[in-house]
CSV table of C-alpha atoms in Angstrom, one decimal:
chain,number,residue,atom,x,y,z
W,1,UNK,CA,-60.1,-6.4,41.3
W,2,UNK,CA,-57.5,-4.8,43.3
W,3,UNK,CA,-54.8,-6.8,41.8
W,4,UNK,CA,-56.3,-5.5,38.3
W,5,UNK,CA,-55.8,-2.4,39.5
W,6,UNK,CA,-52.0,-2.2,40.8
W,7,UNK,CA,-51.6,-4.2,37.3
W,8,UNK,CA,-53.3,-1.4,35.4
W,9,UNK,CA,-51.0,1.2,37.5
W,10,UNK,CA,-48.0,-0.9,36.8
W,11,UNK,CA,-48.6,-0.9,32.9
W,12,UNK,CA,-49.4,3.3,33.0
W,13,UNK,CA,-46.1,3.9,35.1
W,14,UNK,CA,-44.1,1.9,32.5
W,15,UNK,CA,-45.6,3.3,29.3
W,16,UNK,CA,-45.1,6.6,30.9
W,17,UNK,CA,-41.8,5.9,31.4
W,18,UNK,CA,-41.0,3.9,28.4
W,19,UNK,CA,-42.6,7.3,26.7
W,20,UNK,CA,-40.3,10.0,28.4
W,21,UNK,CA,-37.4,7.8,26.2
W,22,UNK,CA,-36.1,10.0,23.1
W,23,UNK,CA,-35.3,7.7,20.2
W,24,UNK,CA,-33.1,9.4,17.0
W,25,UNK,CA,-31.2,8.0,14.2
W,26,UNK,CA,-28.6,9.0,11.1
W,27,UNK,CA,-26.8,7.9,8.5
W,28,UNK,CA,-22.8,8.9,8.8
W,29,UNK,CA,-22.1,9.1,5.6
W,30,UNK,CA,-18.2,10.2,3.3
W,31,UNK,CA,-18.4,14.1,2.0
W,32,UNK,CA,-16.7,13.1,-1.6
W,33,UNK,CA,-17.3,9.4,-1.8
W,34,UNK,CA,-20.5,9.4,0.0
W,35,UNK,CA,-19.9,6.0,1.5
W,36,UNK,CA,-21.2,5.1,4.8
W,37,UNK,CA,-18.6,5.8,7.7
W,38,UNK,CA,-17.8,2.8,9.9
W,39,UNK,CA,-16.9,3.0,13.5
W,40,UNK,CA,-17.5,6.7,13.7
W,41,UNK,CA,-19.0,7.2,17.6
W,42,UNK,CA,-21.9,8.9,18.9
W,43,UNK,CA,-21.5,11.2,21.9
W,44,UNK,CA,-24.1,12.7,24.1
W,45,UNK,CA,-22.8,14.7,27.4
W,46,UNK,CA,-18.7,13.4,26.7
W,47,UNK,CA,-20.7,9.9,26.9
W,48,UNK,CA,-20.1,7.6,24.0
W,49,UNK,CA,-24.1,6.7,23.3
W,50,UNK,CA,-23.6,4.6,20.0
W,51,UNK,CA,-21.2,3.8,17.4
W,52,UNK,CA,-22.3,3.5,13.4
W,53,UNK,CA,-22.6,-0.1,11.5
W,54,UNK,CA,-21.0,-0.8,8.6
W,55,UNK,CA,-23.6,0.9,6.6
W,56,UNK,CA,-23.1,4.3,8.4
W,57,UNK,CA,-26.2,4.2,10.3
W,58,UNK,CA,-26.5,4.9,14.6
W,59,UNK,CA,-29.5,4.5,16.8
W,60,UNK,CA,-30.0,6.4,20.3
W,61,UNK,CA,-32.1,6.0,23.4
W,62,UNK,CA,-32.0,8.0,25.8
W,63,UNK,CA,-34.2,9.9,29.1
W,64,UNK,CA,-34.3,13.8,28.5
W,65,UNK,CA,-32.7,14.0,31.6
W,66,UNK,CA,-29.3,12.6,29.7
W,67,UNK,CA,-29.5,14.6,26.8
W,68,UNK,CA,-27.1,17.3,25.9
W,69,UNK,CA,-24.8,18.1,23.5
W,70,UNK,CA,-23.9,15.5,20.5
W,71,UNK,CA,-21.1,14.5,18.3
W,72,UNK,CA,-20.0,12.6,16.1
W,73,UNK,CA,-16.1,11.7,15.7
W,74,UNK,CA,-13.9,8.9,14.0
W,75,UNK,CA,-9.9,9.2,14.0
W,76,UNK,CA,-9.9,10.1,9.7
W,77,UNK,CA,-12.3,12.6,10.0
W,78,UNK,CA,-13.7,16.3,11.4
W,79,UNK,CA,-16.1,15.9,14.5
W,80,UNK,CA,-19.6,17.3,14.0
W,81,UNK,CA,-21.4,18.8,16.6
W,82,UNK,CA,-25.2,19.4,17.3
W,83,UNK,CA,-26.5,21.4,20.6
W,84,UNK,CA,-29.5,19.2,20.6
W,85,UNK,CA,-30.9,16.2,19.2
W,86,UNK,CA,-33.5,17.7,17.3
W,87,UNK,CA,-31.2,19.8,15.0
W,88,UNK,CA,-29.5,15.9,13.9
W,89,UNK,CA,-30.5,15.7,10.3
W,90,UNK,CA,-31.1,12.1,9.0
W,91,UNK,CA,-27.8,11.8,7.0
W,92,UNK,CA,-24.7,13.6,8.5
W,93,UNK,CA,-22.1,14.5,6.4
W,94,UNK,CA,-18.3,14.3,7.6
W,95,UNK,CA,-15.2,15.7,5.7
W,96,UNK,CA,-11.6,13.8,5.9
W,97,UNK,CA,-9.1,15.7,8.0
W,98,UNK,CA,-6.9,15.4,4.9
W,99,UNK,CA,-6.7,19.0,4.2
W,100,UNK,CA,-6.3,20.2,7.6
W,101,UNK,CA,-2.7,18.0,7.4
W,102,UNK,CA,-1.8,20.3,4.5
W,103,UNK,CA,-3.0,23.4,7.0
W,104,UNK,CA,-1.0,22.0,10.0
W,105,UNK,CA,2.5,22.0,7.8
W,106,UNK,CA,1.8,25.0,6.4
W,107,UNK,CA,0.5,26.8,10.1
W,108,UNK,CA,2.9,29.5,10.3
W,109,UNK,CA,2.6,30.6,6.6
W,110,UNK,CA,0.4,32.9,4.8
W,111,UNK,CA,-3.1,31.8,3.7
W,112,UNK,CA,-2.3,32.0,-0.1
W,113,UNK,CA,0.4,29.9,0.8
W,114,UNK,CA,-1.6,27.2,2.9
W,115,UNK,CA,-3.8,27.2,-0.5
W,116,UNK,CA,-0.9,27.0,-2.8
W,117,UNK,CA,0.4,24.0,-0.6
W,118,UNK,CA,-3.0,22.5,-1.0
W,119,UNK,CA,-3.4,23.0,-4.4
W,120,UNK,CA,0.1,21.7,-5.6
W,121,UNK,CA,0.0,18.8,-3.4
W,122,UNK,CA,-3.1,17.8,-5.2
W,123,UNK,CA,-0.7,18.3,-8.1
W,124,UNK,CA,1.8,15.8,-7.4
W,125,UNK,CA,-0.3,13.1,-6.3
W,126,UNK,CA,-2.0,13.8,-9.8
W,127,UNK,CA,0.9,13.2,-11.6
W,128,UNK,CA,2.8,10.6,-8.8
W,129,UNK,CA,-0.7,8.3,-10.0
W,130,UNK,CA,0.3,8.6,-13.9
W,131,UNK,CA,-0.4,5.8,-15.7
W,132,UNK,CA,1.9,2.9,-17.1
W,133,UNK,CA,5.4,3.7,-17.9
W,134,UNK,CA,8.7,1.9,-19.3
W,135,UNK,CA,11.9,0.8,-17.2
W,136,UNK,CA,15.1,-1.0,-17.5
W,137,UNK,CA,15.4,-2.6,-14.0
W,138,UNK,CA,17.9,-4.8,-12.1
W,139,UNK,CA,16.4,-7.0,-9.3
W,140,UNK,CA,18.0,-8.8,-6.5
W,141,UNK,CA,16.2,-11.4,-4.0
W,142,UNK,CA,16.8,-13.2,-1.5
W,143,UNK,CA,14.7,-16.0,-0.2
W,144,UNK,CA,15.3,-17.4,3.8
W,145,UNK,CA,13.8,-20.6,5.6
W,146,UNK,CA,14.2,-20.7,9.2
W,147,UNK,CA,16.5,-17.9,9.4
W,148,UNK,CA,18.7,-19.5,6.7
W,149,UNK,CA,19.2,-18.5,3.3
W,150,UNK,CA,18.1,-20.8,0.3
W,151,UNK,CA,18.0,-19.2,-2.5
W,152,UNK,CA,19.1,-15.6,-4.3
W,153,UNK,CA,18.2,-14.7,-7.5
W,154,UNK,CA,19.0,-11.2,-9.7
W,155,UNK,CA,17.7,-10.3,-12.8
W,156,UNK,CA,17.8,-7.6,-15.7
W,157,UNK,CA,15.4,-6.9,-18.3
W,158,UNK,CA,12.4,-4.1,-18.6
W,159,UNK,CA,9.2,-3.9,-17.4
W,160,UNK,CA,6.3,-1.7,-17.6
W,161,UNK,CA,5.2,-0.3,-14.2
W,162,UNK,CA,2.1,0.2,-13.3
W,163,UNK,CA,1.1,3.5,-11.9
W,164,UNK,CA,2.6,4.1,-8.4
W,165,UNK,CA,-0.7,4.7,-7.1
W,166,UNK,CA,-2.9,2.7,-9.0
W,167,UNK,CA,-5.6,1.9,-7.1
W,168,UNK,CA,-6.3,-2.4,-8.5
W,169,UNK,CA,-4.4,-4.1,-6.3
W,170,UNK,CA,-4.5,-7.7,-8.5
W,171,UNK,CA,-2.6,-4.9,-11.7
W,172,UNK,CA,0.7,-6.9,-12.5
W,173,UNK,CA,3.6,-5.5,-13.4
W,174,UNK,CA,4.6,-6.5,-17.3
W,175,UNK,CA,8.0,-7.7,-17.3
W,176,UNK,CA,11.0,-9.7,-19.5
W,177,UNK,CA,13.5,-11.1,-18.3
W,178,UNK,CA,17.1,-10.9,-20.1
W,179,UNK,CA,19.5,-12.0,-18.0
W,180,UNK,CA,19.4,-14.1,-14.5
W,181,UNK,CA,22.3,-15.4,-12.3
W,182,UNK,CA,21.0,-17.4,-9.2
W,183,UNK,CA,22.6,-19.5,-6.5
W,184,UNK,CA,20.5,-22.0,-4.7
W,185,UNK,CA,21.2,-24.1,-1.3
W,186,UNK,CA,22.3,-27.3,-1.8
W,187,UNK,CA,20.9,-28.4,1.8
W,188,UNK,CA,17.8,-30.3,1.1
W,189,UNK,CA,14.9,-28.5,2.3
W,190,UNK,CA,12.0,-29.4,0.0
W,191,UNK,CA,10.5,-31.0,3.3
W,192,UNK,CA,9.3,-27.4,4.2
W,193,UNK,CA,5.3,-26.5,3.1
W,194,UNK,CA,6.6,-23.2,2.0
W,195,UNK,CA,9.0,-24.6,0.3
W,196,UNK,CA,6.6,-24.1,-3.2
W,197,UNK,CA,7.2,-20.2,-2.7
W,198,UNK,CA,10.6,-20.0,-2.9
W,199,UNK,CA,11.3,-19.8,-6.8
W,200,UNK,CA,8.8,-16.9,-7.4
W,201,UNK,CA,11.1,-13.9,-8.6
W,202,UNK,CA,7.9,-11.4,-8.6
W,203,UNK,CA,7.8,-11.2,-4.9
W,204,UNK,CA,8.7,-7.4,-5.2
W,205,UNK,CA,5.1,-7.2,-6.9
W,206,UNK,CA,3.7,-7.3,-3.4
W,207,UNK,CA,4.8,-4.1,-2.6
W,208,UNK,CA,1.1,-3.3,-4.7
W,209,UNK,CA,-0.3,-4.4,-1.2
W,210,UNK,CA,0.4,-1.0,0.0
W,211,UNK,CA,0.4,1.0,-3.4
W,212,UNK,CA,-3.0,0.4,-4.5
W,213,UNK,CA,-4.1,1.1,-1.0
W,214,UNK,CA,-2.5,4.0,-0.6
W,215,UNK,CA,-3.5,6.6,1.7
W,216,UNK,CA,-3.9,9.3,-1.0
W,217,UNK,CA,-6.4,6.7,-2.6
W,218,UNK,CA,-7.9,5.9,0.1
W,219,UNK,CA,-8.1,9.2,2.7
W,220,UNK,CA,-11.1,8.0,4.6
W,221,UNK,CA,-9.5,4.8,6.0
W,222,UNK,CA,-6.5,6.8,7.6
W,223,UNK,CA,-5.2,8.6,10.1
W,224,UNK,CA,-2.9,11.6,9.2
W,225,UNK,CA,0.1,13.4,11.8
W,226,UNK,CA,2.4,15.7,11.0
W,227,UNK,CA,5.8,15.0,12.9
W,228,UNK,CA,9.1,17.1,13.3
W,229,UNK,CA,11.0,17.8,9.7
W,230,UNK,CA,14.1,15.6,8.7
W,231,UNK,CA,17.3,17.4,7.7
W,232,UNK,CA,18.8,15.2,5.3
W,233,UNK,CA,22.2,15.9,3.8
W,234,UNK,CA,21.1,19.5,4.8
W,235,UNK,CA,17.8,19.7,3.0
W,236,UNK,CA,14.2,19.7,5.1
W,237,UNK,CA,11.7,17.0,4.5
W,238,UNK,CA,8.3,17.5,6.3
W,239,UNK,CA,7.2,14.1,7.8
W,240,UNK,CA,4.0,12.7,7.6
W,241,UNK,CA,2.8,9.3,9.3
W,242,UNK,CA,-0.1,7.8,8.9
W,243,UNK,CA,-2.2,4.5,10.0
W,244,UNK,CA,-5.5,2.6,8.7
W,245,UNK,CA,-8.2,2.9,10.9
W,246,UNK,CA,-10.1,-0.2,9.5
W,247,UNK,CA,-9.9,-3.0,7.4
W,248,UNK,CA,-8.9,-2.5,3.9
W,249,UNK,CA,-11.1,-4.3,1.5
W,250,UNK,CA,-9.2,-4.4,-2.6
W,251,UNK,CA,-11.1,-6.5,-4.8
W,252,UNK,CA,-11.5,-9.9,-3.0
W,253,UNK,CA,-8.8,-9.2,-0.8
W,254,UNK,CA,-8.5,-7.6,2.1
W,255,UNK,CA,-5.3,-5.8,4.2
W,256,UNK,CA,-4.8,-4.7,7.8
W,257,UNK,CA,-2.6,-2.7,9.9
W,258,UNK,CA,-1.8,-0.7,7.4
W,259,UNK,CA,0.7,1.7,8.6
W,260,UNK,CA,3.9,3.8,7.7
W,261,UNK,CA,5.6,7.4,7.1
W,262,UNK,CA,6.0,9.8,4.0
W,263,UNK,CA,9.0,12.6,3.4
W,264,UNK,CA,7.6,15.1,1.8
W,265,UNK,CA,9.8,17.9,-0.3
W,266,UNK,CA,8.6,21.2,0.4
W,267,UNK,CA,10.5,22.7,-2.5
W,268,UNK,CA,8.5,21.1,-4.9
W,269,UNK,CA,5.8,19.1,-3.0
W,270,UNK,CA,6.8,15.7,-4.3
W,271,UNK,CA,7.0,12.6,-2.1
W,272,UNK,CA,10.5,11.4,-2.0
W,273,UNK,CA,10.2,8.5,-0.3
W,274,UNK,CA,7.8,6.5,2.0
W,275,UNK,CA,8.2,3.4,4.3
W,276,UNK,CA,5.1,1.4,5.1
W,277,UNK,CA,4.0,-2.1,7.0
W,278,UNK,CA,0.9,-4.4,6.8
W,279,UNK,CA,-0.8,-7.6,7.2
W,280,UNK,CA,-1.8,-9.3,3.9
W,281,UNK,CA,-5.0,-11.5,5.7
W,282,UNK,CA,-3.7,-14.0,7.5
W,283,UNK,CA,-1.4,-14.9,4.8
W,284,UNK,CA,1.6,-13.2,5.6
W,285,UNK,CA,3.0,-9.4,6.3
W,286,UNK,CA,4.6,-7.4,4.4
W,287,UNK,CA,6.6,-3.9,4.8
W,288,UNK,CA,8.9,-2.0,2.7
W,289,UNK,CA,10.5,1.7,1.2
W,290,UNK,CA,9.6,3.5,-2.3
W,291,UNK,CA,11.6,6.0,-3.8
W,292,UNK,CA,10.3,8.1,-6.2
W,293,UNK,CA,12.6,10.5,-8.4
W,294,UNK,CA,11.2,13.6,-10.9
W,295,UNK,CA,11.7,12.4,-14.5
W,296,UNK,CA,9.9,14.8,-17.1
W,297,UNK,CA,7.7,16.8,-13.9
W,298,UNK,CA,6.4,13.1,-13.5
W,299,UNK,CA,6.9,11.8,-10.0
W,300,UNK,CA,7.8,8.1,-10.6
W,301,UNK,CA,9.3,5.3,-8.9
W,302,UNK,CA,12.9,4.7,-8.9
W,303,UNK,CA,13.3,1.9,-5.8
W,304,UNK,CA,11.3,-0.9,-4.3
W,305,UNK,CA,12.4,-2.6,-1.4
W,306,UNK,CA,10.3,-5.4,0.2
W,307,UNK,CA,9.9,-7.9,2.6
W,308,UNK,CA,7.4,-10.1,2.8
W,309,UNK,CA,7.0,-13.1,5.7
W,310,UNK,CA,5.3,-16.3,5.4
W,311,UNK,CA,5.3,-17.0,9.3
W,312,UNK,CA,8.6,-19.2,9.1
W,313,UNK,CA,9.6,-18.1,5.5
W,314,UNK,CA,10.8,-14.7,4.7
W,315,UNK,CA,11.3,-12.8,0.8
W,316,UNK,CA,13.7,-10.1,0.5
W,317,UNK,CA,14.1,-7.5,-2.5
W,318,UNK,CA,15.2,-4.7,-3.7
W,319,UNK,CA,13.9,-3.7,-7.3
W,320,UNK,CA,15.9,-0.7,-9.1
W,321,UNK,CA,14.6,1.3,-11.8
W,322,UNK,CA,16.4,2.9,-14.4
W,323,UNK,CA,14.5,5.4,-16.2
W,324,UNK,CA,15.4,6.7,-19.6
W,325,UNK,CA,15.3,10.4,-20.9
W,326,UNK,CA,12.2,10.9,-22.6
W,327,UNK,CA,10.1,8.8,-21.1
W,328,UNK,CA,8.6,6.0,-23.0
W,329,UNK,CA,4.8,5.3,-22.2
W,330,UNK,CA,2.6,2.5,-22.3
W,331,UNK,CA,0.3,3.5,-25.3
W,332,UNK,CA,4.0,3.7,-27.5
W,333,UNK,CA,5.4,0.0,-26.8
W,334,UNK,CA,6.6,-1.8,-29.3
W,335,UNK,CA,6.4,-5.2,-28.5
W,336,UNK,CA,9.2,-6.3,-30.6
W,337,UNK,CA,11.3,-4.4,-29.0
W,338,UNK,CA,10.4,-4.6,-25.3
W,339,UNK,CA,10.1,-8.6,-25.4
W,340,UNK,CA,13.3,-9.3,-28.1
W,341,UNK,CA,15.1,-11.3,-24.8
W,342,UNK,CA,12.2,-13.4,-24.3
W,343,UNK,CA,13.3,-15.6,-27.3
W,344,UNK,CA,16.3,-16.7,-25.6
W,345,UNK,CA,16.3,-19.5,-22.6
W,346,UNK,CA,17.5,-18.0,-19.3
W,347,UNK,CA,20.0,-19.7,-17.4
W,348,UNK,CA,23.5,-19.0,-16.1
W,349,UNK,CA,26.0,-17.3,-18.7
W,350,UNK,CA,29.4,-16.3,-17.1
W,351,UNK,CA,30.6,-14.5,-20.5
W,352,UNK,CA,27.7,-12.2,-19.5
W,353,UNK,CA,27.9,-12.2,-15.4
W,354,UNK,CA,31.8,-12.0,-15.2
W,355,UNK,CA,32.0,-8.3,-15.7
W,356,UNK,CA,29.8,-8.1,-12.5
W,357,UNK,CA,31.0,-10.0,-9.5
W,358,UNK,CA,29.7,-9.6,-6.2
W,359,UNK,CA,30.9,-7.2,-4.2
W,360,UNK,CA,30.1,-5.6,-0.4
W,361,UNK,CA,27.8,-3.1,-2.0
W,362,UNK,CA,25.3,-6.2,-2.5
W,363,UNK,CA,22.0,-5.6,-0.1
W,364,UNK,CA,22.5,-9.7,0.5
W,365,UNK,CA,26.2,-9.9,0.7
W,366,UNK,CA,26.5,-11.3,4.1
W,367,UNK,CA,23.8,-13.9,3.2
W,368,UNK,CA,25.5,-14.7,-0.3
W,369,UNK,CA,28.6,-15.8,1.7
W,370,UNK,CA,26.6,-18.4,3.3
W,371,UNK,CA,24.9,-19.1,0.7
W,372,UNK,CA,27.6,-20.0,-1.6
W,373,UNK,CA,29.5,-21.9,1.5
W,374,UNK,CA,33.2,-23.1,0.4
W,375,UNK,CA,32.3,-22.1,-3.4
W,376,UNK,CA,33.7,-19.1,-5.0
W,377,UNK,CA,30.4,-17.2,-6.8
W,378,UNK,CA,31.2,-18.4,-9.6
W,379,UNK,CA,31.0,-21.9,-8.5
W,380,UNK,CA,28.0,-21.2,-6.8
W,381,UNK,CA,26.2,-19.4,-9.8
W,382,UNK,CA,27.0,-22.9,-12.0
W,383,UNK,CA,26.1,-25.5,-10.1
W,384,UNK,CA,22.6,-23.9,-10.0
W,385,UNK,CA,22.4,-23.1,-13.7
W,386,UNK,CA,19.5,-25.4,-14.1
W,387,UNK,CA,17.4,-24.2,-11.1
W,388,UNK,CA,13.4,-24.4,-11.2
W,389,UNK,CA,13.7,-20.3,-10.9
W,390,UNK,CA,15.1,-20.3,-14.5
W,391,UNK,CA,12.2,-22.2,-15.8
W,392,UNK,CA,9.8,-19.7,-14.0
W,393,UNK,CA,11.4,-16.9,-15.4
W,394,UNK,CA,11.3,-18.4,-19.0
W,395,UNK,CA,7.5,-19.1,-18.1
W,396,UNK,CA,7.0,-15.5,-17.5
W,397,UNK,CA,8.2,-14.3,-20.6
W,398,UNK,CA,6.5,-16.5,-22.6
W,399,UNK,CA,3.5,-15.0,-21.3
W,400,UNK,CA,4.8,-11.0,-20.7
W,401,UNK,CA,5.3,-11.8,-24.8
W,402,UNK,CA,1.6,-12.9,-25.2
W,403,UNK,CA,0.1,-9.9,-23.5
W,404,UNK,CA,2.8,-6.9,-25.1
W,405,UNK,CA,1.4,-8.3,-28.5
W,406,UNK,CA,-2.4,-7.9,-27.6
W,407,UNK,CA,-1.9,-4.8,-25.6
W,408,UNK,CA,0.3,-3.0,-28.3
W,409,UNK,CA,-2.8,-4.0,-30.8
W,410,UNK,CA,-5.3,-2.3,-28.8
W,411,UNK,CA,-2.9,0.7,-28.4
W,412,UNK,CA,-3.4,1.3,-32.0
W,413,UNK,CA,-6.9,1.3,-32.4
């Protein structure tokens, strides 16, 4: 009986003190996309209490003794405070600290100038997202093994570019190839696994990796800072950096790491240029620069350069746009027109090439020299006339001609 007793006891202490426990719960959830926040922490007294799953939600337990003052914080976004855990609602609602980086630039300025900023800003991203557009381009690549160049290919033709910030990552570009020059190793290295990359010329299309992931797409995965301003050639740029906070899911891919810096032009609030890194899975990384240039109040791209490493195998390039005045967009095409090189093989033509040499001024000069070996270029560029990159090419604009046709026919519906 007395051993019922101190059981009895035992059972009342705990449920007494199992009952002075407070218990609350919430949903963390995106003020424009309403997605759940993940990762955002829970503090109670300065004390990190809990941290939210991947569907936004966060459970506390605590004595009343330990209560105090909560809030909620993640890197991307404005912390929320509550004085006491019954004024917690069941969904909290956070806002992106996005427009407090347009508020820190413009700190020293007048309030209808902070709005102004804000508003214009908005502006140019609009318009910086525009949709398809037409280019001439010239591209140059370079491809490396083991820190030794294998294989360098350039290329002319046109393209149409998909929006610079175009949020599908998997959106191609559209391009024809006109003419090609390339000059391939003749040390045997098809013994490499990654040897089956090294004839792609599209490998400046991975610079999408960061465009359709951009941080004006995607606010709530990134943290902003302002830094100091750049003076360059006499003319302020404001600087903003920024870095992903999570992992980056883009259709059934997913990117990490994500990090970089923006120049901004405060005399018309366009991005001039931005560098950025990242890790592609665990496929490879990649990191690169965009330029962008005003054509017709439109804030397009006018430079890709990328660089893209497959552990032991490395892709340079360096994609130039030439943009010409008026603008031709996507919805007026004609496919005739845009794919009239396709219907020519590619391969080496020196009548064509011999008005360019290759000078200094070449991004890959240093590596062309070793490249071509005791050859002069032009040597170089002929004995790799029928390379497997010529075929690719001629692949590609079999079926860039394919898709102009059935594009330009739903244009004019």
């Amino acid at each position: 009986m007395k051993q019922l007793i101190l059981f009895i006891v035992f059972c009342l202490l705990h449920i007494k003190s199992f009952s002075q426990e407070i218990t609350f719960s919430a949903q963390v959830i995106d003020s424009v996309t309403k997605d759940p926040i993940y990762g955002a922490h829970v503090f109670v007294n300065d004390n990190i209490a809990s941290s939210t799953d991947d569907k936004g939600f966060f459970r506390v337990q605590l004595h009343p003794e330990n209560m105090g003052k909560i809030c909620i914080s993640h890197l991307a976004y404005k912390t929320i405070c509550y004085d006491n855990f019954s004024n917690v609602p069941s969904q909290i609602i956070m806002t992106t600290q996005t427009e407090m980086l347009a508020e820190v630039v413009v700190s020293n300025r007048q309030e209808k100038d902070k709005e102004n900023f804000i508003k214009k800003l908005k502006e140019v991203y609009m318009k910086t997202s525009e949709n398809y557009f037409e280019a001439q381009y010239s591209l140059k690549m370079l491809s490396v093994e083991d820190e030794n160049p294998q294989l360098y290919i350039e290329a002319e033709g046109k393209m149409i570019v998909p929006g610079a910030l175009n949020p599908n990552v998997l959106d191609p570009f559209f391009e024809t190839y006109c003419n090609s020059r390339v000059i391939e190793s003749d040390v045997h290295w098809e013994k490499y696994k990654d040897a089956r990359y090294r004839y792609n010329p599209r490998y400046f299309d991975s610079y999408r990796f960061f465009a359709a992931n951009h941080p004006f797409l995607k606010k709530i995965y990134y943290t902003f800072q302002v830094e100091e301003s750049e003076y360059i050639h006499g003319k302020e740029y404001w600087v903003v950096s920024f870095q992903s906070n999570r992992k980056i899911r883009n259709n059934t891919r997913y990117f990490t790491n994500i990090k970089g810096k923006m120049w901004i032009d405060p005399a018309n609030y366009c991005i001039s240029k931005e560098c950025y890194s990242l890790n592609f899975e665990d496929i490879s990384s990649v990191s690169g620069w965009i330029f962008y240039s005003k054509v017709e109040e439109h804030n397009v791209i006018n430079k890709v350069v990328v660089l893209q490493n497959f552990k032991r195998y490395m892709v340079k390039s360096v994609l130039d746009f030439y943009i010409s005045l008026p603008r031709a967009k996507y919805g007026y095409i004609n496919s005739e027109n845009f794919t009239s090189c396709c219907n020519k093989d590619l391969t080496y033509y020196e009548n064509y090439w011999g008005n360019k040499p290759i000078s200094e001024n070449n991004p890959f000069y240093q590596e062309l020299v070793i490249l071509k070996g005791s050859r002069t270029f032009n040597k170089a560029f002929e004995d790799s006339k029928n390379s497997k990159a010529f075929l690719l090419m001629n692949s590609a604009n079999k079926s860039t001609q394919e898709t102009v046709k059935v594009l330009e026919k739903k244009t004019k519906k």
